[in-house]
Short mmCIF file of C-alpha atoms in Angstrom, two decimals:
data_model
loop_
_atom_site.label_atom_id
_atom_site.label_comp_id
_atom_site.label_asym_id
_atom_site.label_seq_id
_atom_site.Cartn_x
_atom_site.Cartn_y
_atom_site.Cartn_z
CA UNK E 1 127.85 134.47 5.63
CA UNK E 2 130.81 132.39 4.53
CA UNK E 3 130.41 130.28 1.42
CA UNK E 4 131.25 126.60 1.84
CA UNK E 5 134.88 125.89 1.02
CA UNK E 6 133.99 123.07 -1.35
CA UNK E 7 130.98 122.55 -3.55
CA UNK E 8 129.56 119.08 -3.95
CA UNK E 9 128.18 118.07 -7.32
CA UNK E 10 125.59 115.30 -7.58
CA UNK E 11 127.27 113.80 -10.66
CA UNK E 12 130.63 113.69 -8.84
CA UNK E 13 129.11 111.83 -5.92
CA UNK E 14 127.39 109.38 -8.25
CA UNK E 15 130.61 108.78 -10.20
CA UNK E 16 132.53 108.25 -6.96
CA UNK E 17 130.20 105.38 -6.05
CA UNK E 18 131.44 103.60 -9.19
CA UNK E 19 135.10 104.40 -8.60
CA UNK E 20 135.23 107.20 -11.17
CA UNK E 21 136.83 110.55 -10.42
CA UNK E 22 135.50 113.53 -12.36
CA UNK E 23 138.24 115.83 -13.63
CA UNK E 24 137.30 119.49 -13.99
CA UNK E 25 139.11 121.34 -16.73
CA UNK E 26 139.77 125.05 -16.70
CA UNK E 27 137.09 127.00 -18.56
CA UNK E 28 139.57 129.78 -19.27
CA UNK E 29 142.39 127.83 -20.92
CA UNK E 30 140.98 126.13 -24.01
CA UNK E 31 144.52 125.23 -25.08
CA UNK E 32 144.73 122.87 -22.09
CA UNK E 33 141.59 120.98 -23.07
CA UNK E 34 141.77 118.59 -26.06
CA UNK E 35 138.00 118.53 -26.52
CA UNK E 36 138.05 122.28 -27.17
CA UNK E 37 140.46 121.69 -30.06
CA UNK E 38 138.19 118.97 -31.44
CA UNK E 39 135.11 121.14 -30.99
CA UNK E 40 136.84 123.93 -32.93
CA UNK E 41 137.37 121.48 -35.81
CA UNK E 42 133.72 120.40 -35.76
CA UNK E 43 132.39 123.97 -35.63
CA UNK E 44 134.73 124.95 -38.47
CA UNK E 45 133.47 122.05 -40.57
CA UNK E 46 129.86 123.12 -40.00
CA UNK E 47 130.62 126.78 -40.74
CA UNK E 48 132.46 125.99 -43.99
CA UNK E 49 129.79 123.64 -45.31
CA UNK E 50 126.53 125.08 -44.01
CA UNK E 51 124.85 126.63 -47.03
CA UNK E 52 121.18 126.09 -46.21
CA UNK E 53 121.07 126.91 -42.47
CA UNK E 54 118.39 124.24 -42.06
CA UNK E 55 118.38 122.26 -38.82
CA UNK E 56 118.61 118.83 -40.48
CA UNK E 57 121.58 119.95 -42.61
CA UNK E 58 123.39 121.37 -39.57
CA UNK E 59 122.70 118.15 -37.65
CA UNK E 60 124.15 116.11 -40.53
CA UNK E 61 127.19 118.39 -40.73
CA UNK E 62 127.76 118.00 -36.99
CA UNK E 63 127.70 114.22 -37.31
CA UNK E 64 130.00 114.37 -40.31
CA UNK E 65 132.39 116.73 -38.51
CA UNK E 66 132.51 114.51 -35.43
CA UNK E 67 133.13 111.42 -37.56
CA UNK E 68 136.24 113.10 -39.00
CA UNK E 69 137.79 113.38 -35.56
CA UNK E 70 139.57 110.06 -35.51
CA UNK E 71 141.51 108.51 -32.62
CA UNK E 72 144.67 109.73 -34.37
CA UNK E 73 143.35 113.31 -34.36
CA UNK E 74 142.48 112.97 -30.66
CA UNK E 75 146.00 111.69 -29.98
CA UNK E 76 147.48 114.71 -31.74
CA UNK E 77 145.26 117.05 -29.73
CA UNK E 78 146.31 115.42 -26.46
CA UNK E 79 149.98 115.67 -27.48
CA UNK E 80 149.46 119.35 -28.33
CA UNK E 81 147.89 119.95 -24.91
CA UNK E 82 150.82 118.20 -23.23
CA UNK E 83 153.25 120.52 -25.07
CA UNK E 84 151.21 123.53 -23.96
CA UNK E 85 151.22 122.27 -20.36
CA UNK E 86 155.01 121.96 -20.51
CA UNK E 87 155.24 125.57 -21.75
CA UNK E 88 153.10 126.72 -18.83
CA UNK E 89 155.25 124.77 -16.35
CA UNK E 90 158.43 126.35 -17.74
CA UNK E 91 156.86 129.81 -17.69
CA UNK E 92 155.72 129.28 -14.13
CA UNK E 93 159.28 128.59 -13.00
CA UNK E 94 160.54 131.62 -14.93
CA UNK E 95 157.90 133.88 -13.38
CA UNK E 96 158.71 132.55 -9.91
CA UNK E 97 162.42 133.14 -10.47
CA UNK E 98 161.93 136.67 -11.80
CA UNK E 99 159.52 137.50 -8.98
CA UNK E 100 161.99 136.35 -6.31
CA UNK E 101 164.81 138.33 -7.95
CA UNK E 102 162.60 141.41 -8.18
CA UNK E 103 161.55 141.17 -4.53
CA UNK E 104 165.15 140.64 -3.41
CA UNK E 105 166.25 143.66 -5.44
CA UNK E 106 163.50 145.82 -3.94
CA UNK E 107 164.49 144.86 -0.39
CA UNK E 108 168.09 145.89 -1.05
CA UNK E 109 167.01 149.40 -2.05
#
Protein backbone atom coordinates (compact mmCIF):
# COMPACT_ATOMS: atom_id res chain seq x y z
CA UNK A 1 0.00 0.00 0.00
CA UNK A 2 1.38 3.38 -0.97
CA UNK A 3 0.95 6.23 1.48
CA UNK A 4 -0.69 9.35 0.07
CA UNK A 5 1.87 11.79 -1.25
CA UNK A 6 0.41 14.69 0.72
CA UNK A 7 -1.34 14.77 4.04
CA UNK A 8 -4.26 17.11 4.55
CA UNK A 9 -4.68 18.77 7.92
CA UNK A 10 -8.11 20.00 9.02
CA UNK A 11 -6.66 23.21 10.47
CA UNK A 12 -4.86 23.96 7.17
CA UNK A 13 -8.07 23.56 5.21
CA UNK A 14 -9.95 25.79 7.65
CA UNK A 15 -7.23 28.45 7.50
CA UNK A 16 -7.24 28.31 3.70
CA UNK A 17 -10.93 29.24 3.68
CA UNK A 18 -9.94 32.52 5.36
CA UNK A 19 -6.99 33.18 3.09
CA UNK A 20 -4.39 32.09 5.64
CA UNK A 21 -1.53 29.76 4.73
CA UNK A 22 -0.12 27.63 7.55
CA UNK A 23 3.67 27.49 7.55
CA UNK A 24 5.20 24.32 8.96
CA UNK A 25 8.56 24.76 10.61
CA UNK A 26 11.18 22.07 10.86
CA UNK A 27 10.96 20.16 14.15
CA UNK A 28 14.65 19.28 13.90
CA UNK A 29 16.18 22.74 13.49
CA UNK A 30 15.23 24.81 16.51
CA UNK A 31 17.71 27.49 15.41
CA UNK A 32 15.46 28.19 12.42
CA UNK A 33 12.40 28.80 14.56
CA UNK A 34 12.19 32.06 16.56
CA UNK A 35 9.53 30.70 18.91
CA UNK A 36 11.95 28.00 20.06
CA UNK A 37 14.40 30.72 21.11
CA UNK A 38 11.63 32.52 22.99
CA UNK A 39 10.44 29.29 24.59
CA UNK A 40 14.01 28.61 25.77
CA UNK A 41 13.99 32.02 27.49
CA UNK A 42 10.65 31.31 29.18
CA UNK A 43 11.68 27.84 30.36
CA UNK A 44 14.96 29.25 31.68
CA UNK A 45 13.08 31.93 33.61
CA UNK A 46 10.83 29.30 35.20
CA UNK A 47 13.77 27.01 36.03
CA UNK A 48 15.80 29.80 37.65
CA UNK A 49 12.93 31.11 39.76
CA UNK A 50 10.89 28.03 40.62
CA UNK A 51 11.60 27.36 44.28
CA UNK A 52 8.28 25.89 45.42
CA UNK A 53 7.37 23.60 42.49
CA UNK A 54 3.71 24.44 43.10
CA UNK A 55 1.44 24.64 40.07
CA UNK A 56 0.21 28.18 40.77
CA UNK A 57 3.79 29.45 41.18
CA UNK A 58 4.89 27.78 37.93
CA UNK A 59 1.86 29.26 36.15
CA UNK A 60 2.76 32.73 37.45
CA UNK A 61 6.39 32.27 36.42
CA UNK A 62 5.28 31.24 32.93
CA UNK A 63 3.17 34.38 32.59
CA UNK A 64 6.01 36.50 33.93
CA UNK A 65 8.51 34.86 31.57
CA UNK A 66 6.25 35.38 28.56
CA UNK A 67 5.67 39.02 29.50
CA UNK A 68 9.44 39.60 29.36
CA UNK A 69 9.55 38.57 25.72
CA UNK A 70 8.94 41.97 24.19
CA UNK A 71 8.48 42.80 20.50
CA UNK A 72 12.13 43.90 20.51
CA UNK A 73 13.21 40.47 21.79
CA UNK A 74 11.09 38.81 19.10
CA UNK A 75 12.71 41.03 16.48
CA UNK A 76 16.16 39.99 17.68
CA UNK A 77 15.17 36.32 17.55
CA UNK A 78 13.86 36.68 13.99
CA UNK A 79 17.08 38.47 12.97
CA UNK A 80 19.11 35.67 14.56
CA UNK A 81 17.11 33.06 12.63
CA UNK A 82 17.68 34.99 9.40
CA UNK A 83 21.45 34.94 10.06
CA UNK A 84 21.29 31.19 10.70
CA UNK A 85 19.32 30.69 7.47
CA UNK A 86 22.00 32.60 5.56
CA UNK A 87 24.68 30.33 7.08
CA UNK A 88 22.74 27.27 5.95
CA UNK A 89 22.34 28.69 2.43
CA UNK A 90 26.09 29.35 2.19
CA UNK A 91 26.91 25.91 3.55
CA UNK A 92 24.51 24.33 1.08
CA UNK A 93 26.36 25.91 -1.83
CA UNK A 94 29.72 24.83 -0.38
CA UNK A 95 28.52 21.25 0.09
CA UNK A 96 27.14 21.18 -3.46
CA UNK A 97 30.43 22.52 -4.84
CA UNK A 98 32.56 20.05 -2.88
CA UNK A 99 30.27 17.17 -3.84
CA UNK A 100 30.51 18.00 -7.55
CA UNK A 101 34.30 18.31 -7.33
CA UNK A 102 34.51 15.00 -5.47
CA UNK A 103 32.33 13.21 -8.01
CA UNK A 104 34.30 14.68 -10.91
CA UNK A 105 37.56 13.59 -9.29
CA UNK A 106 36.25 10.06 -8.74
CA UNK A 107 35.19 9.74 -12.39
CA UNK A 108 38.68 10.72 -13.54
CA UNK A 109 40.25 7.88 -11.57
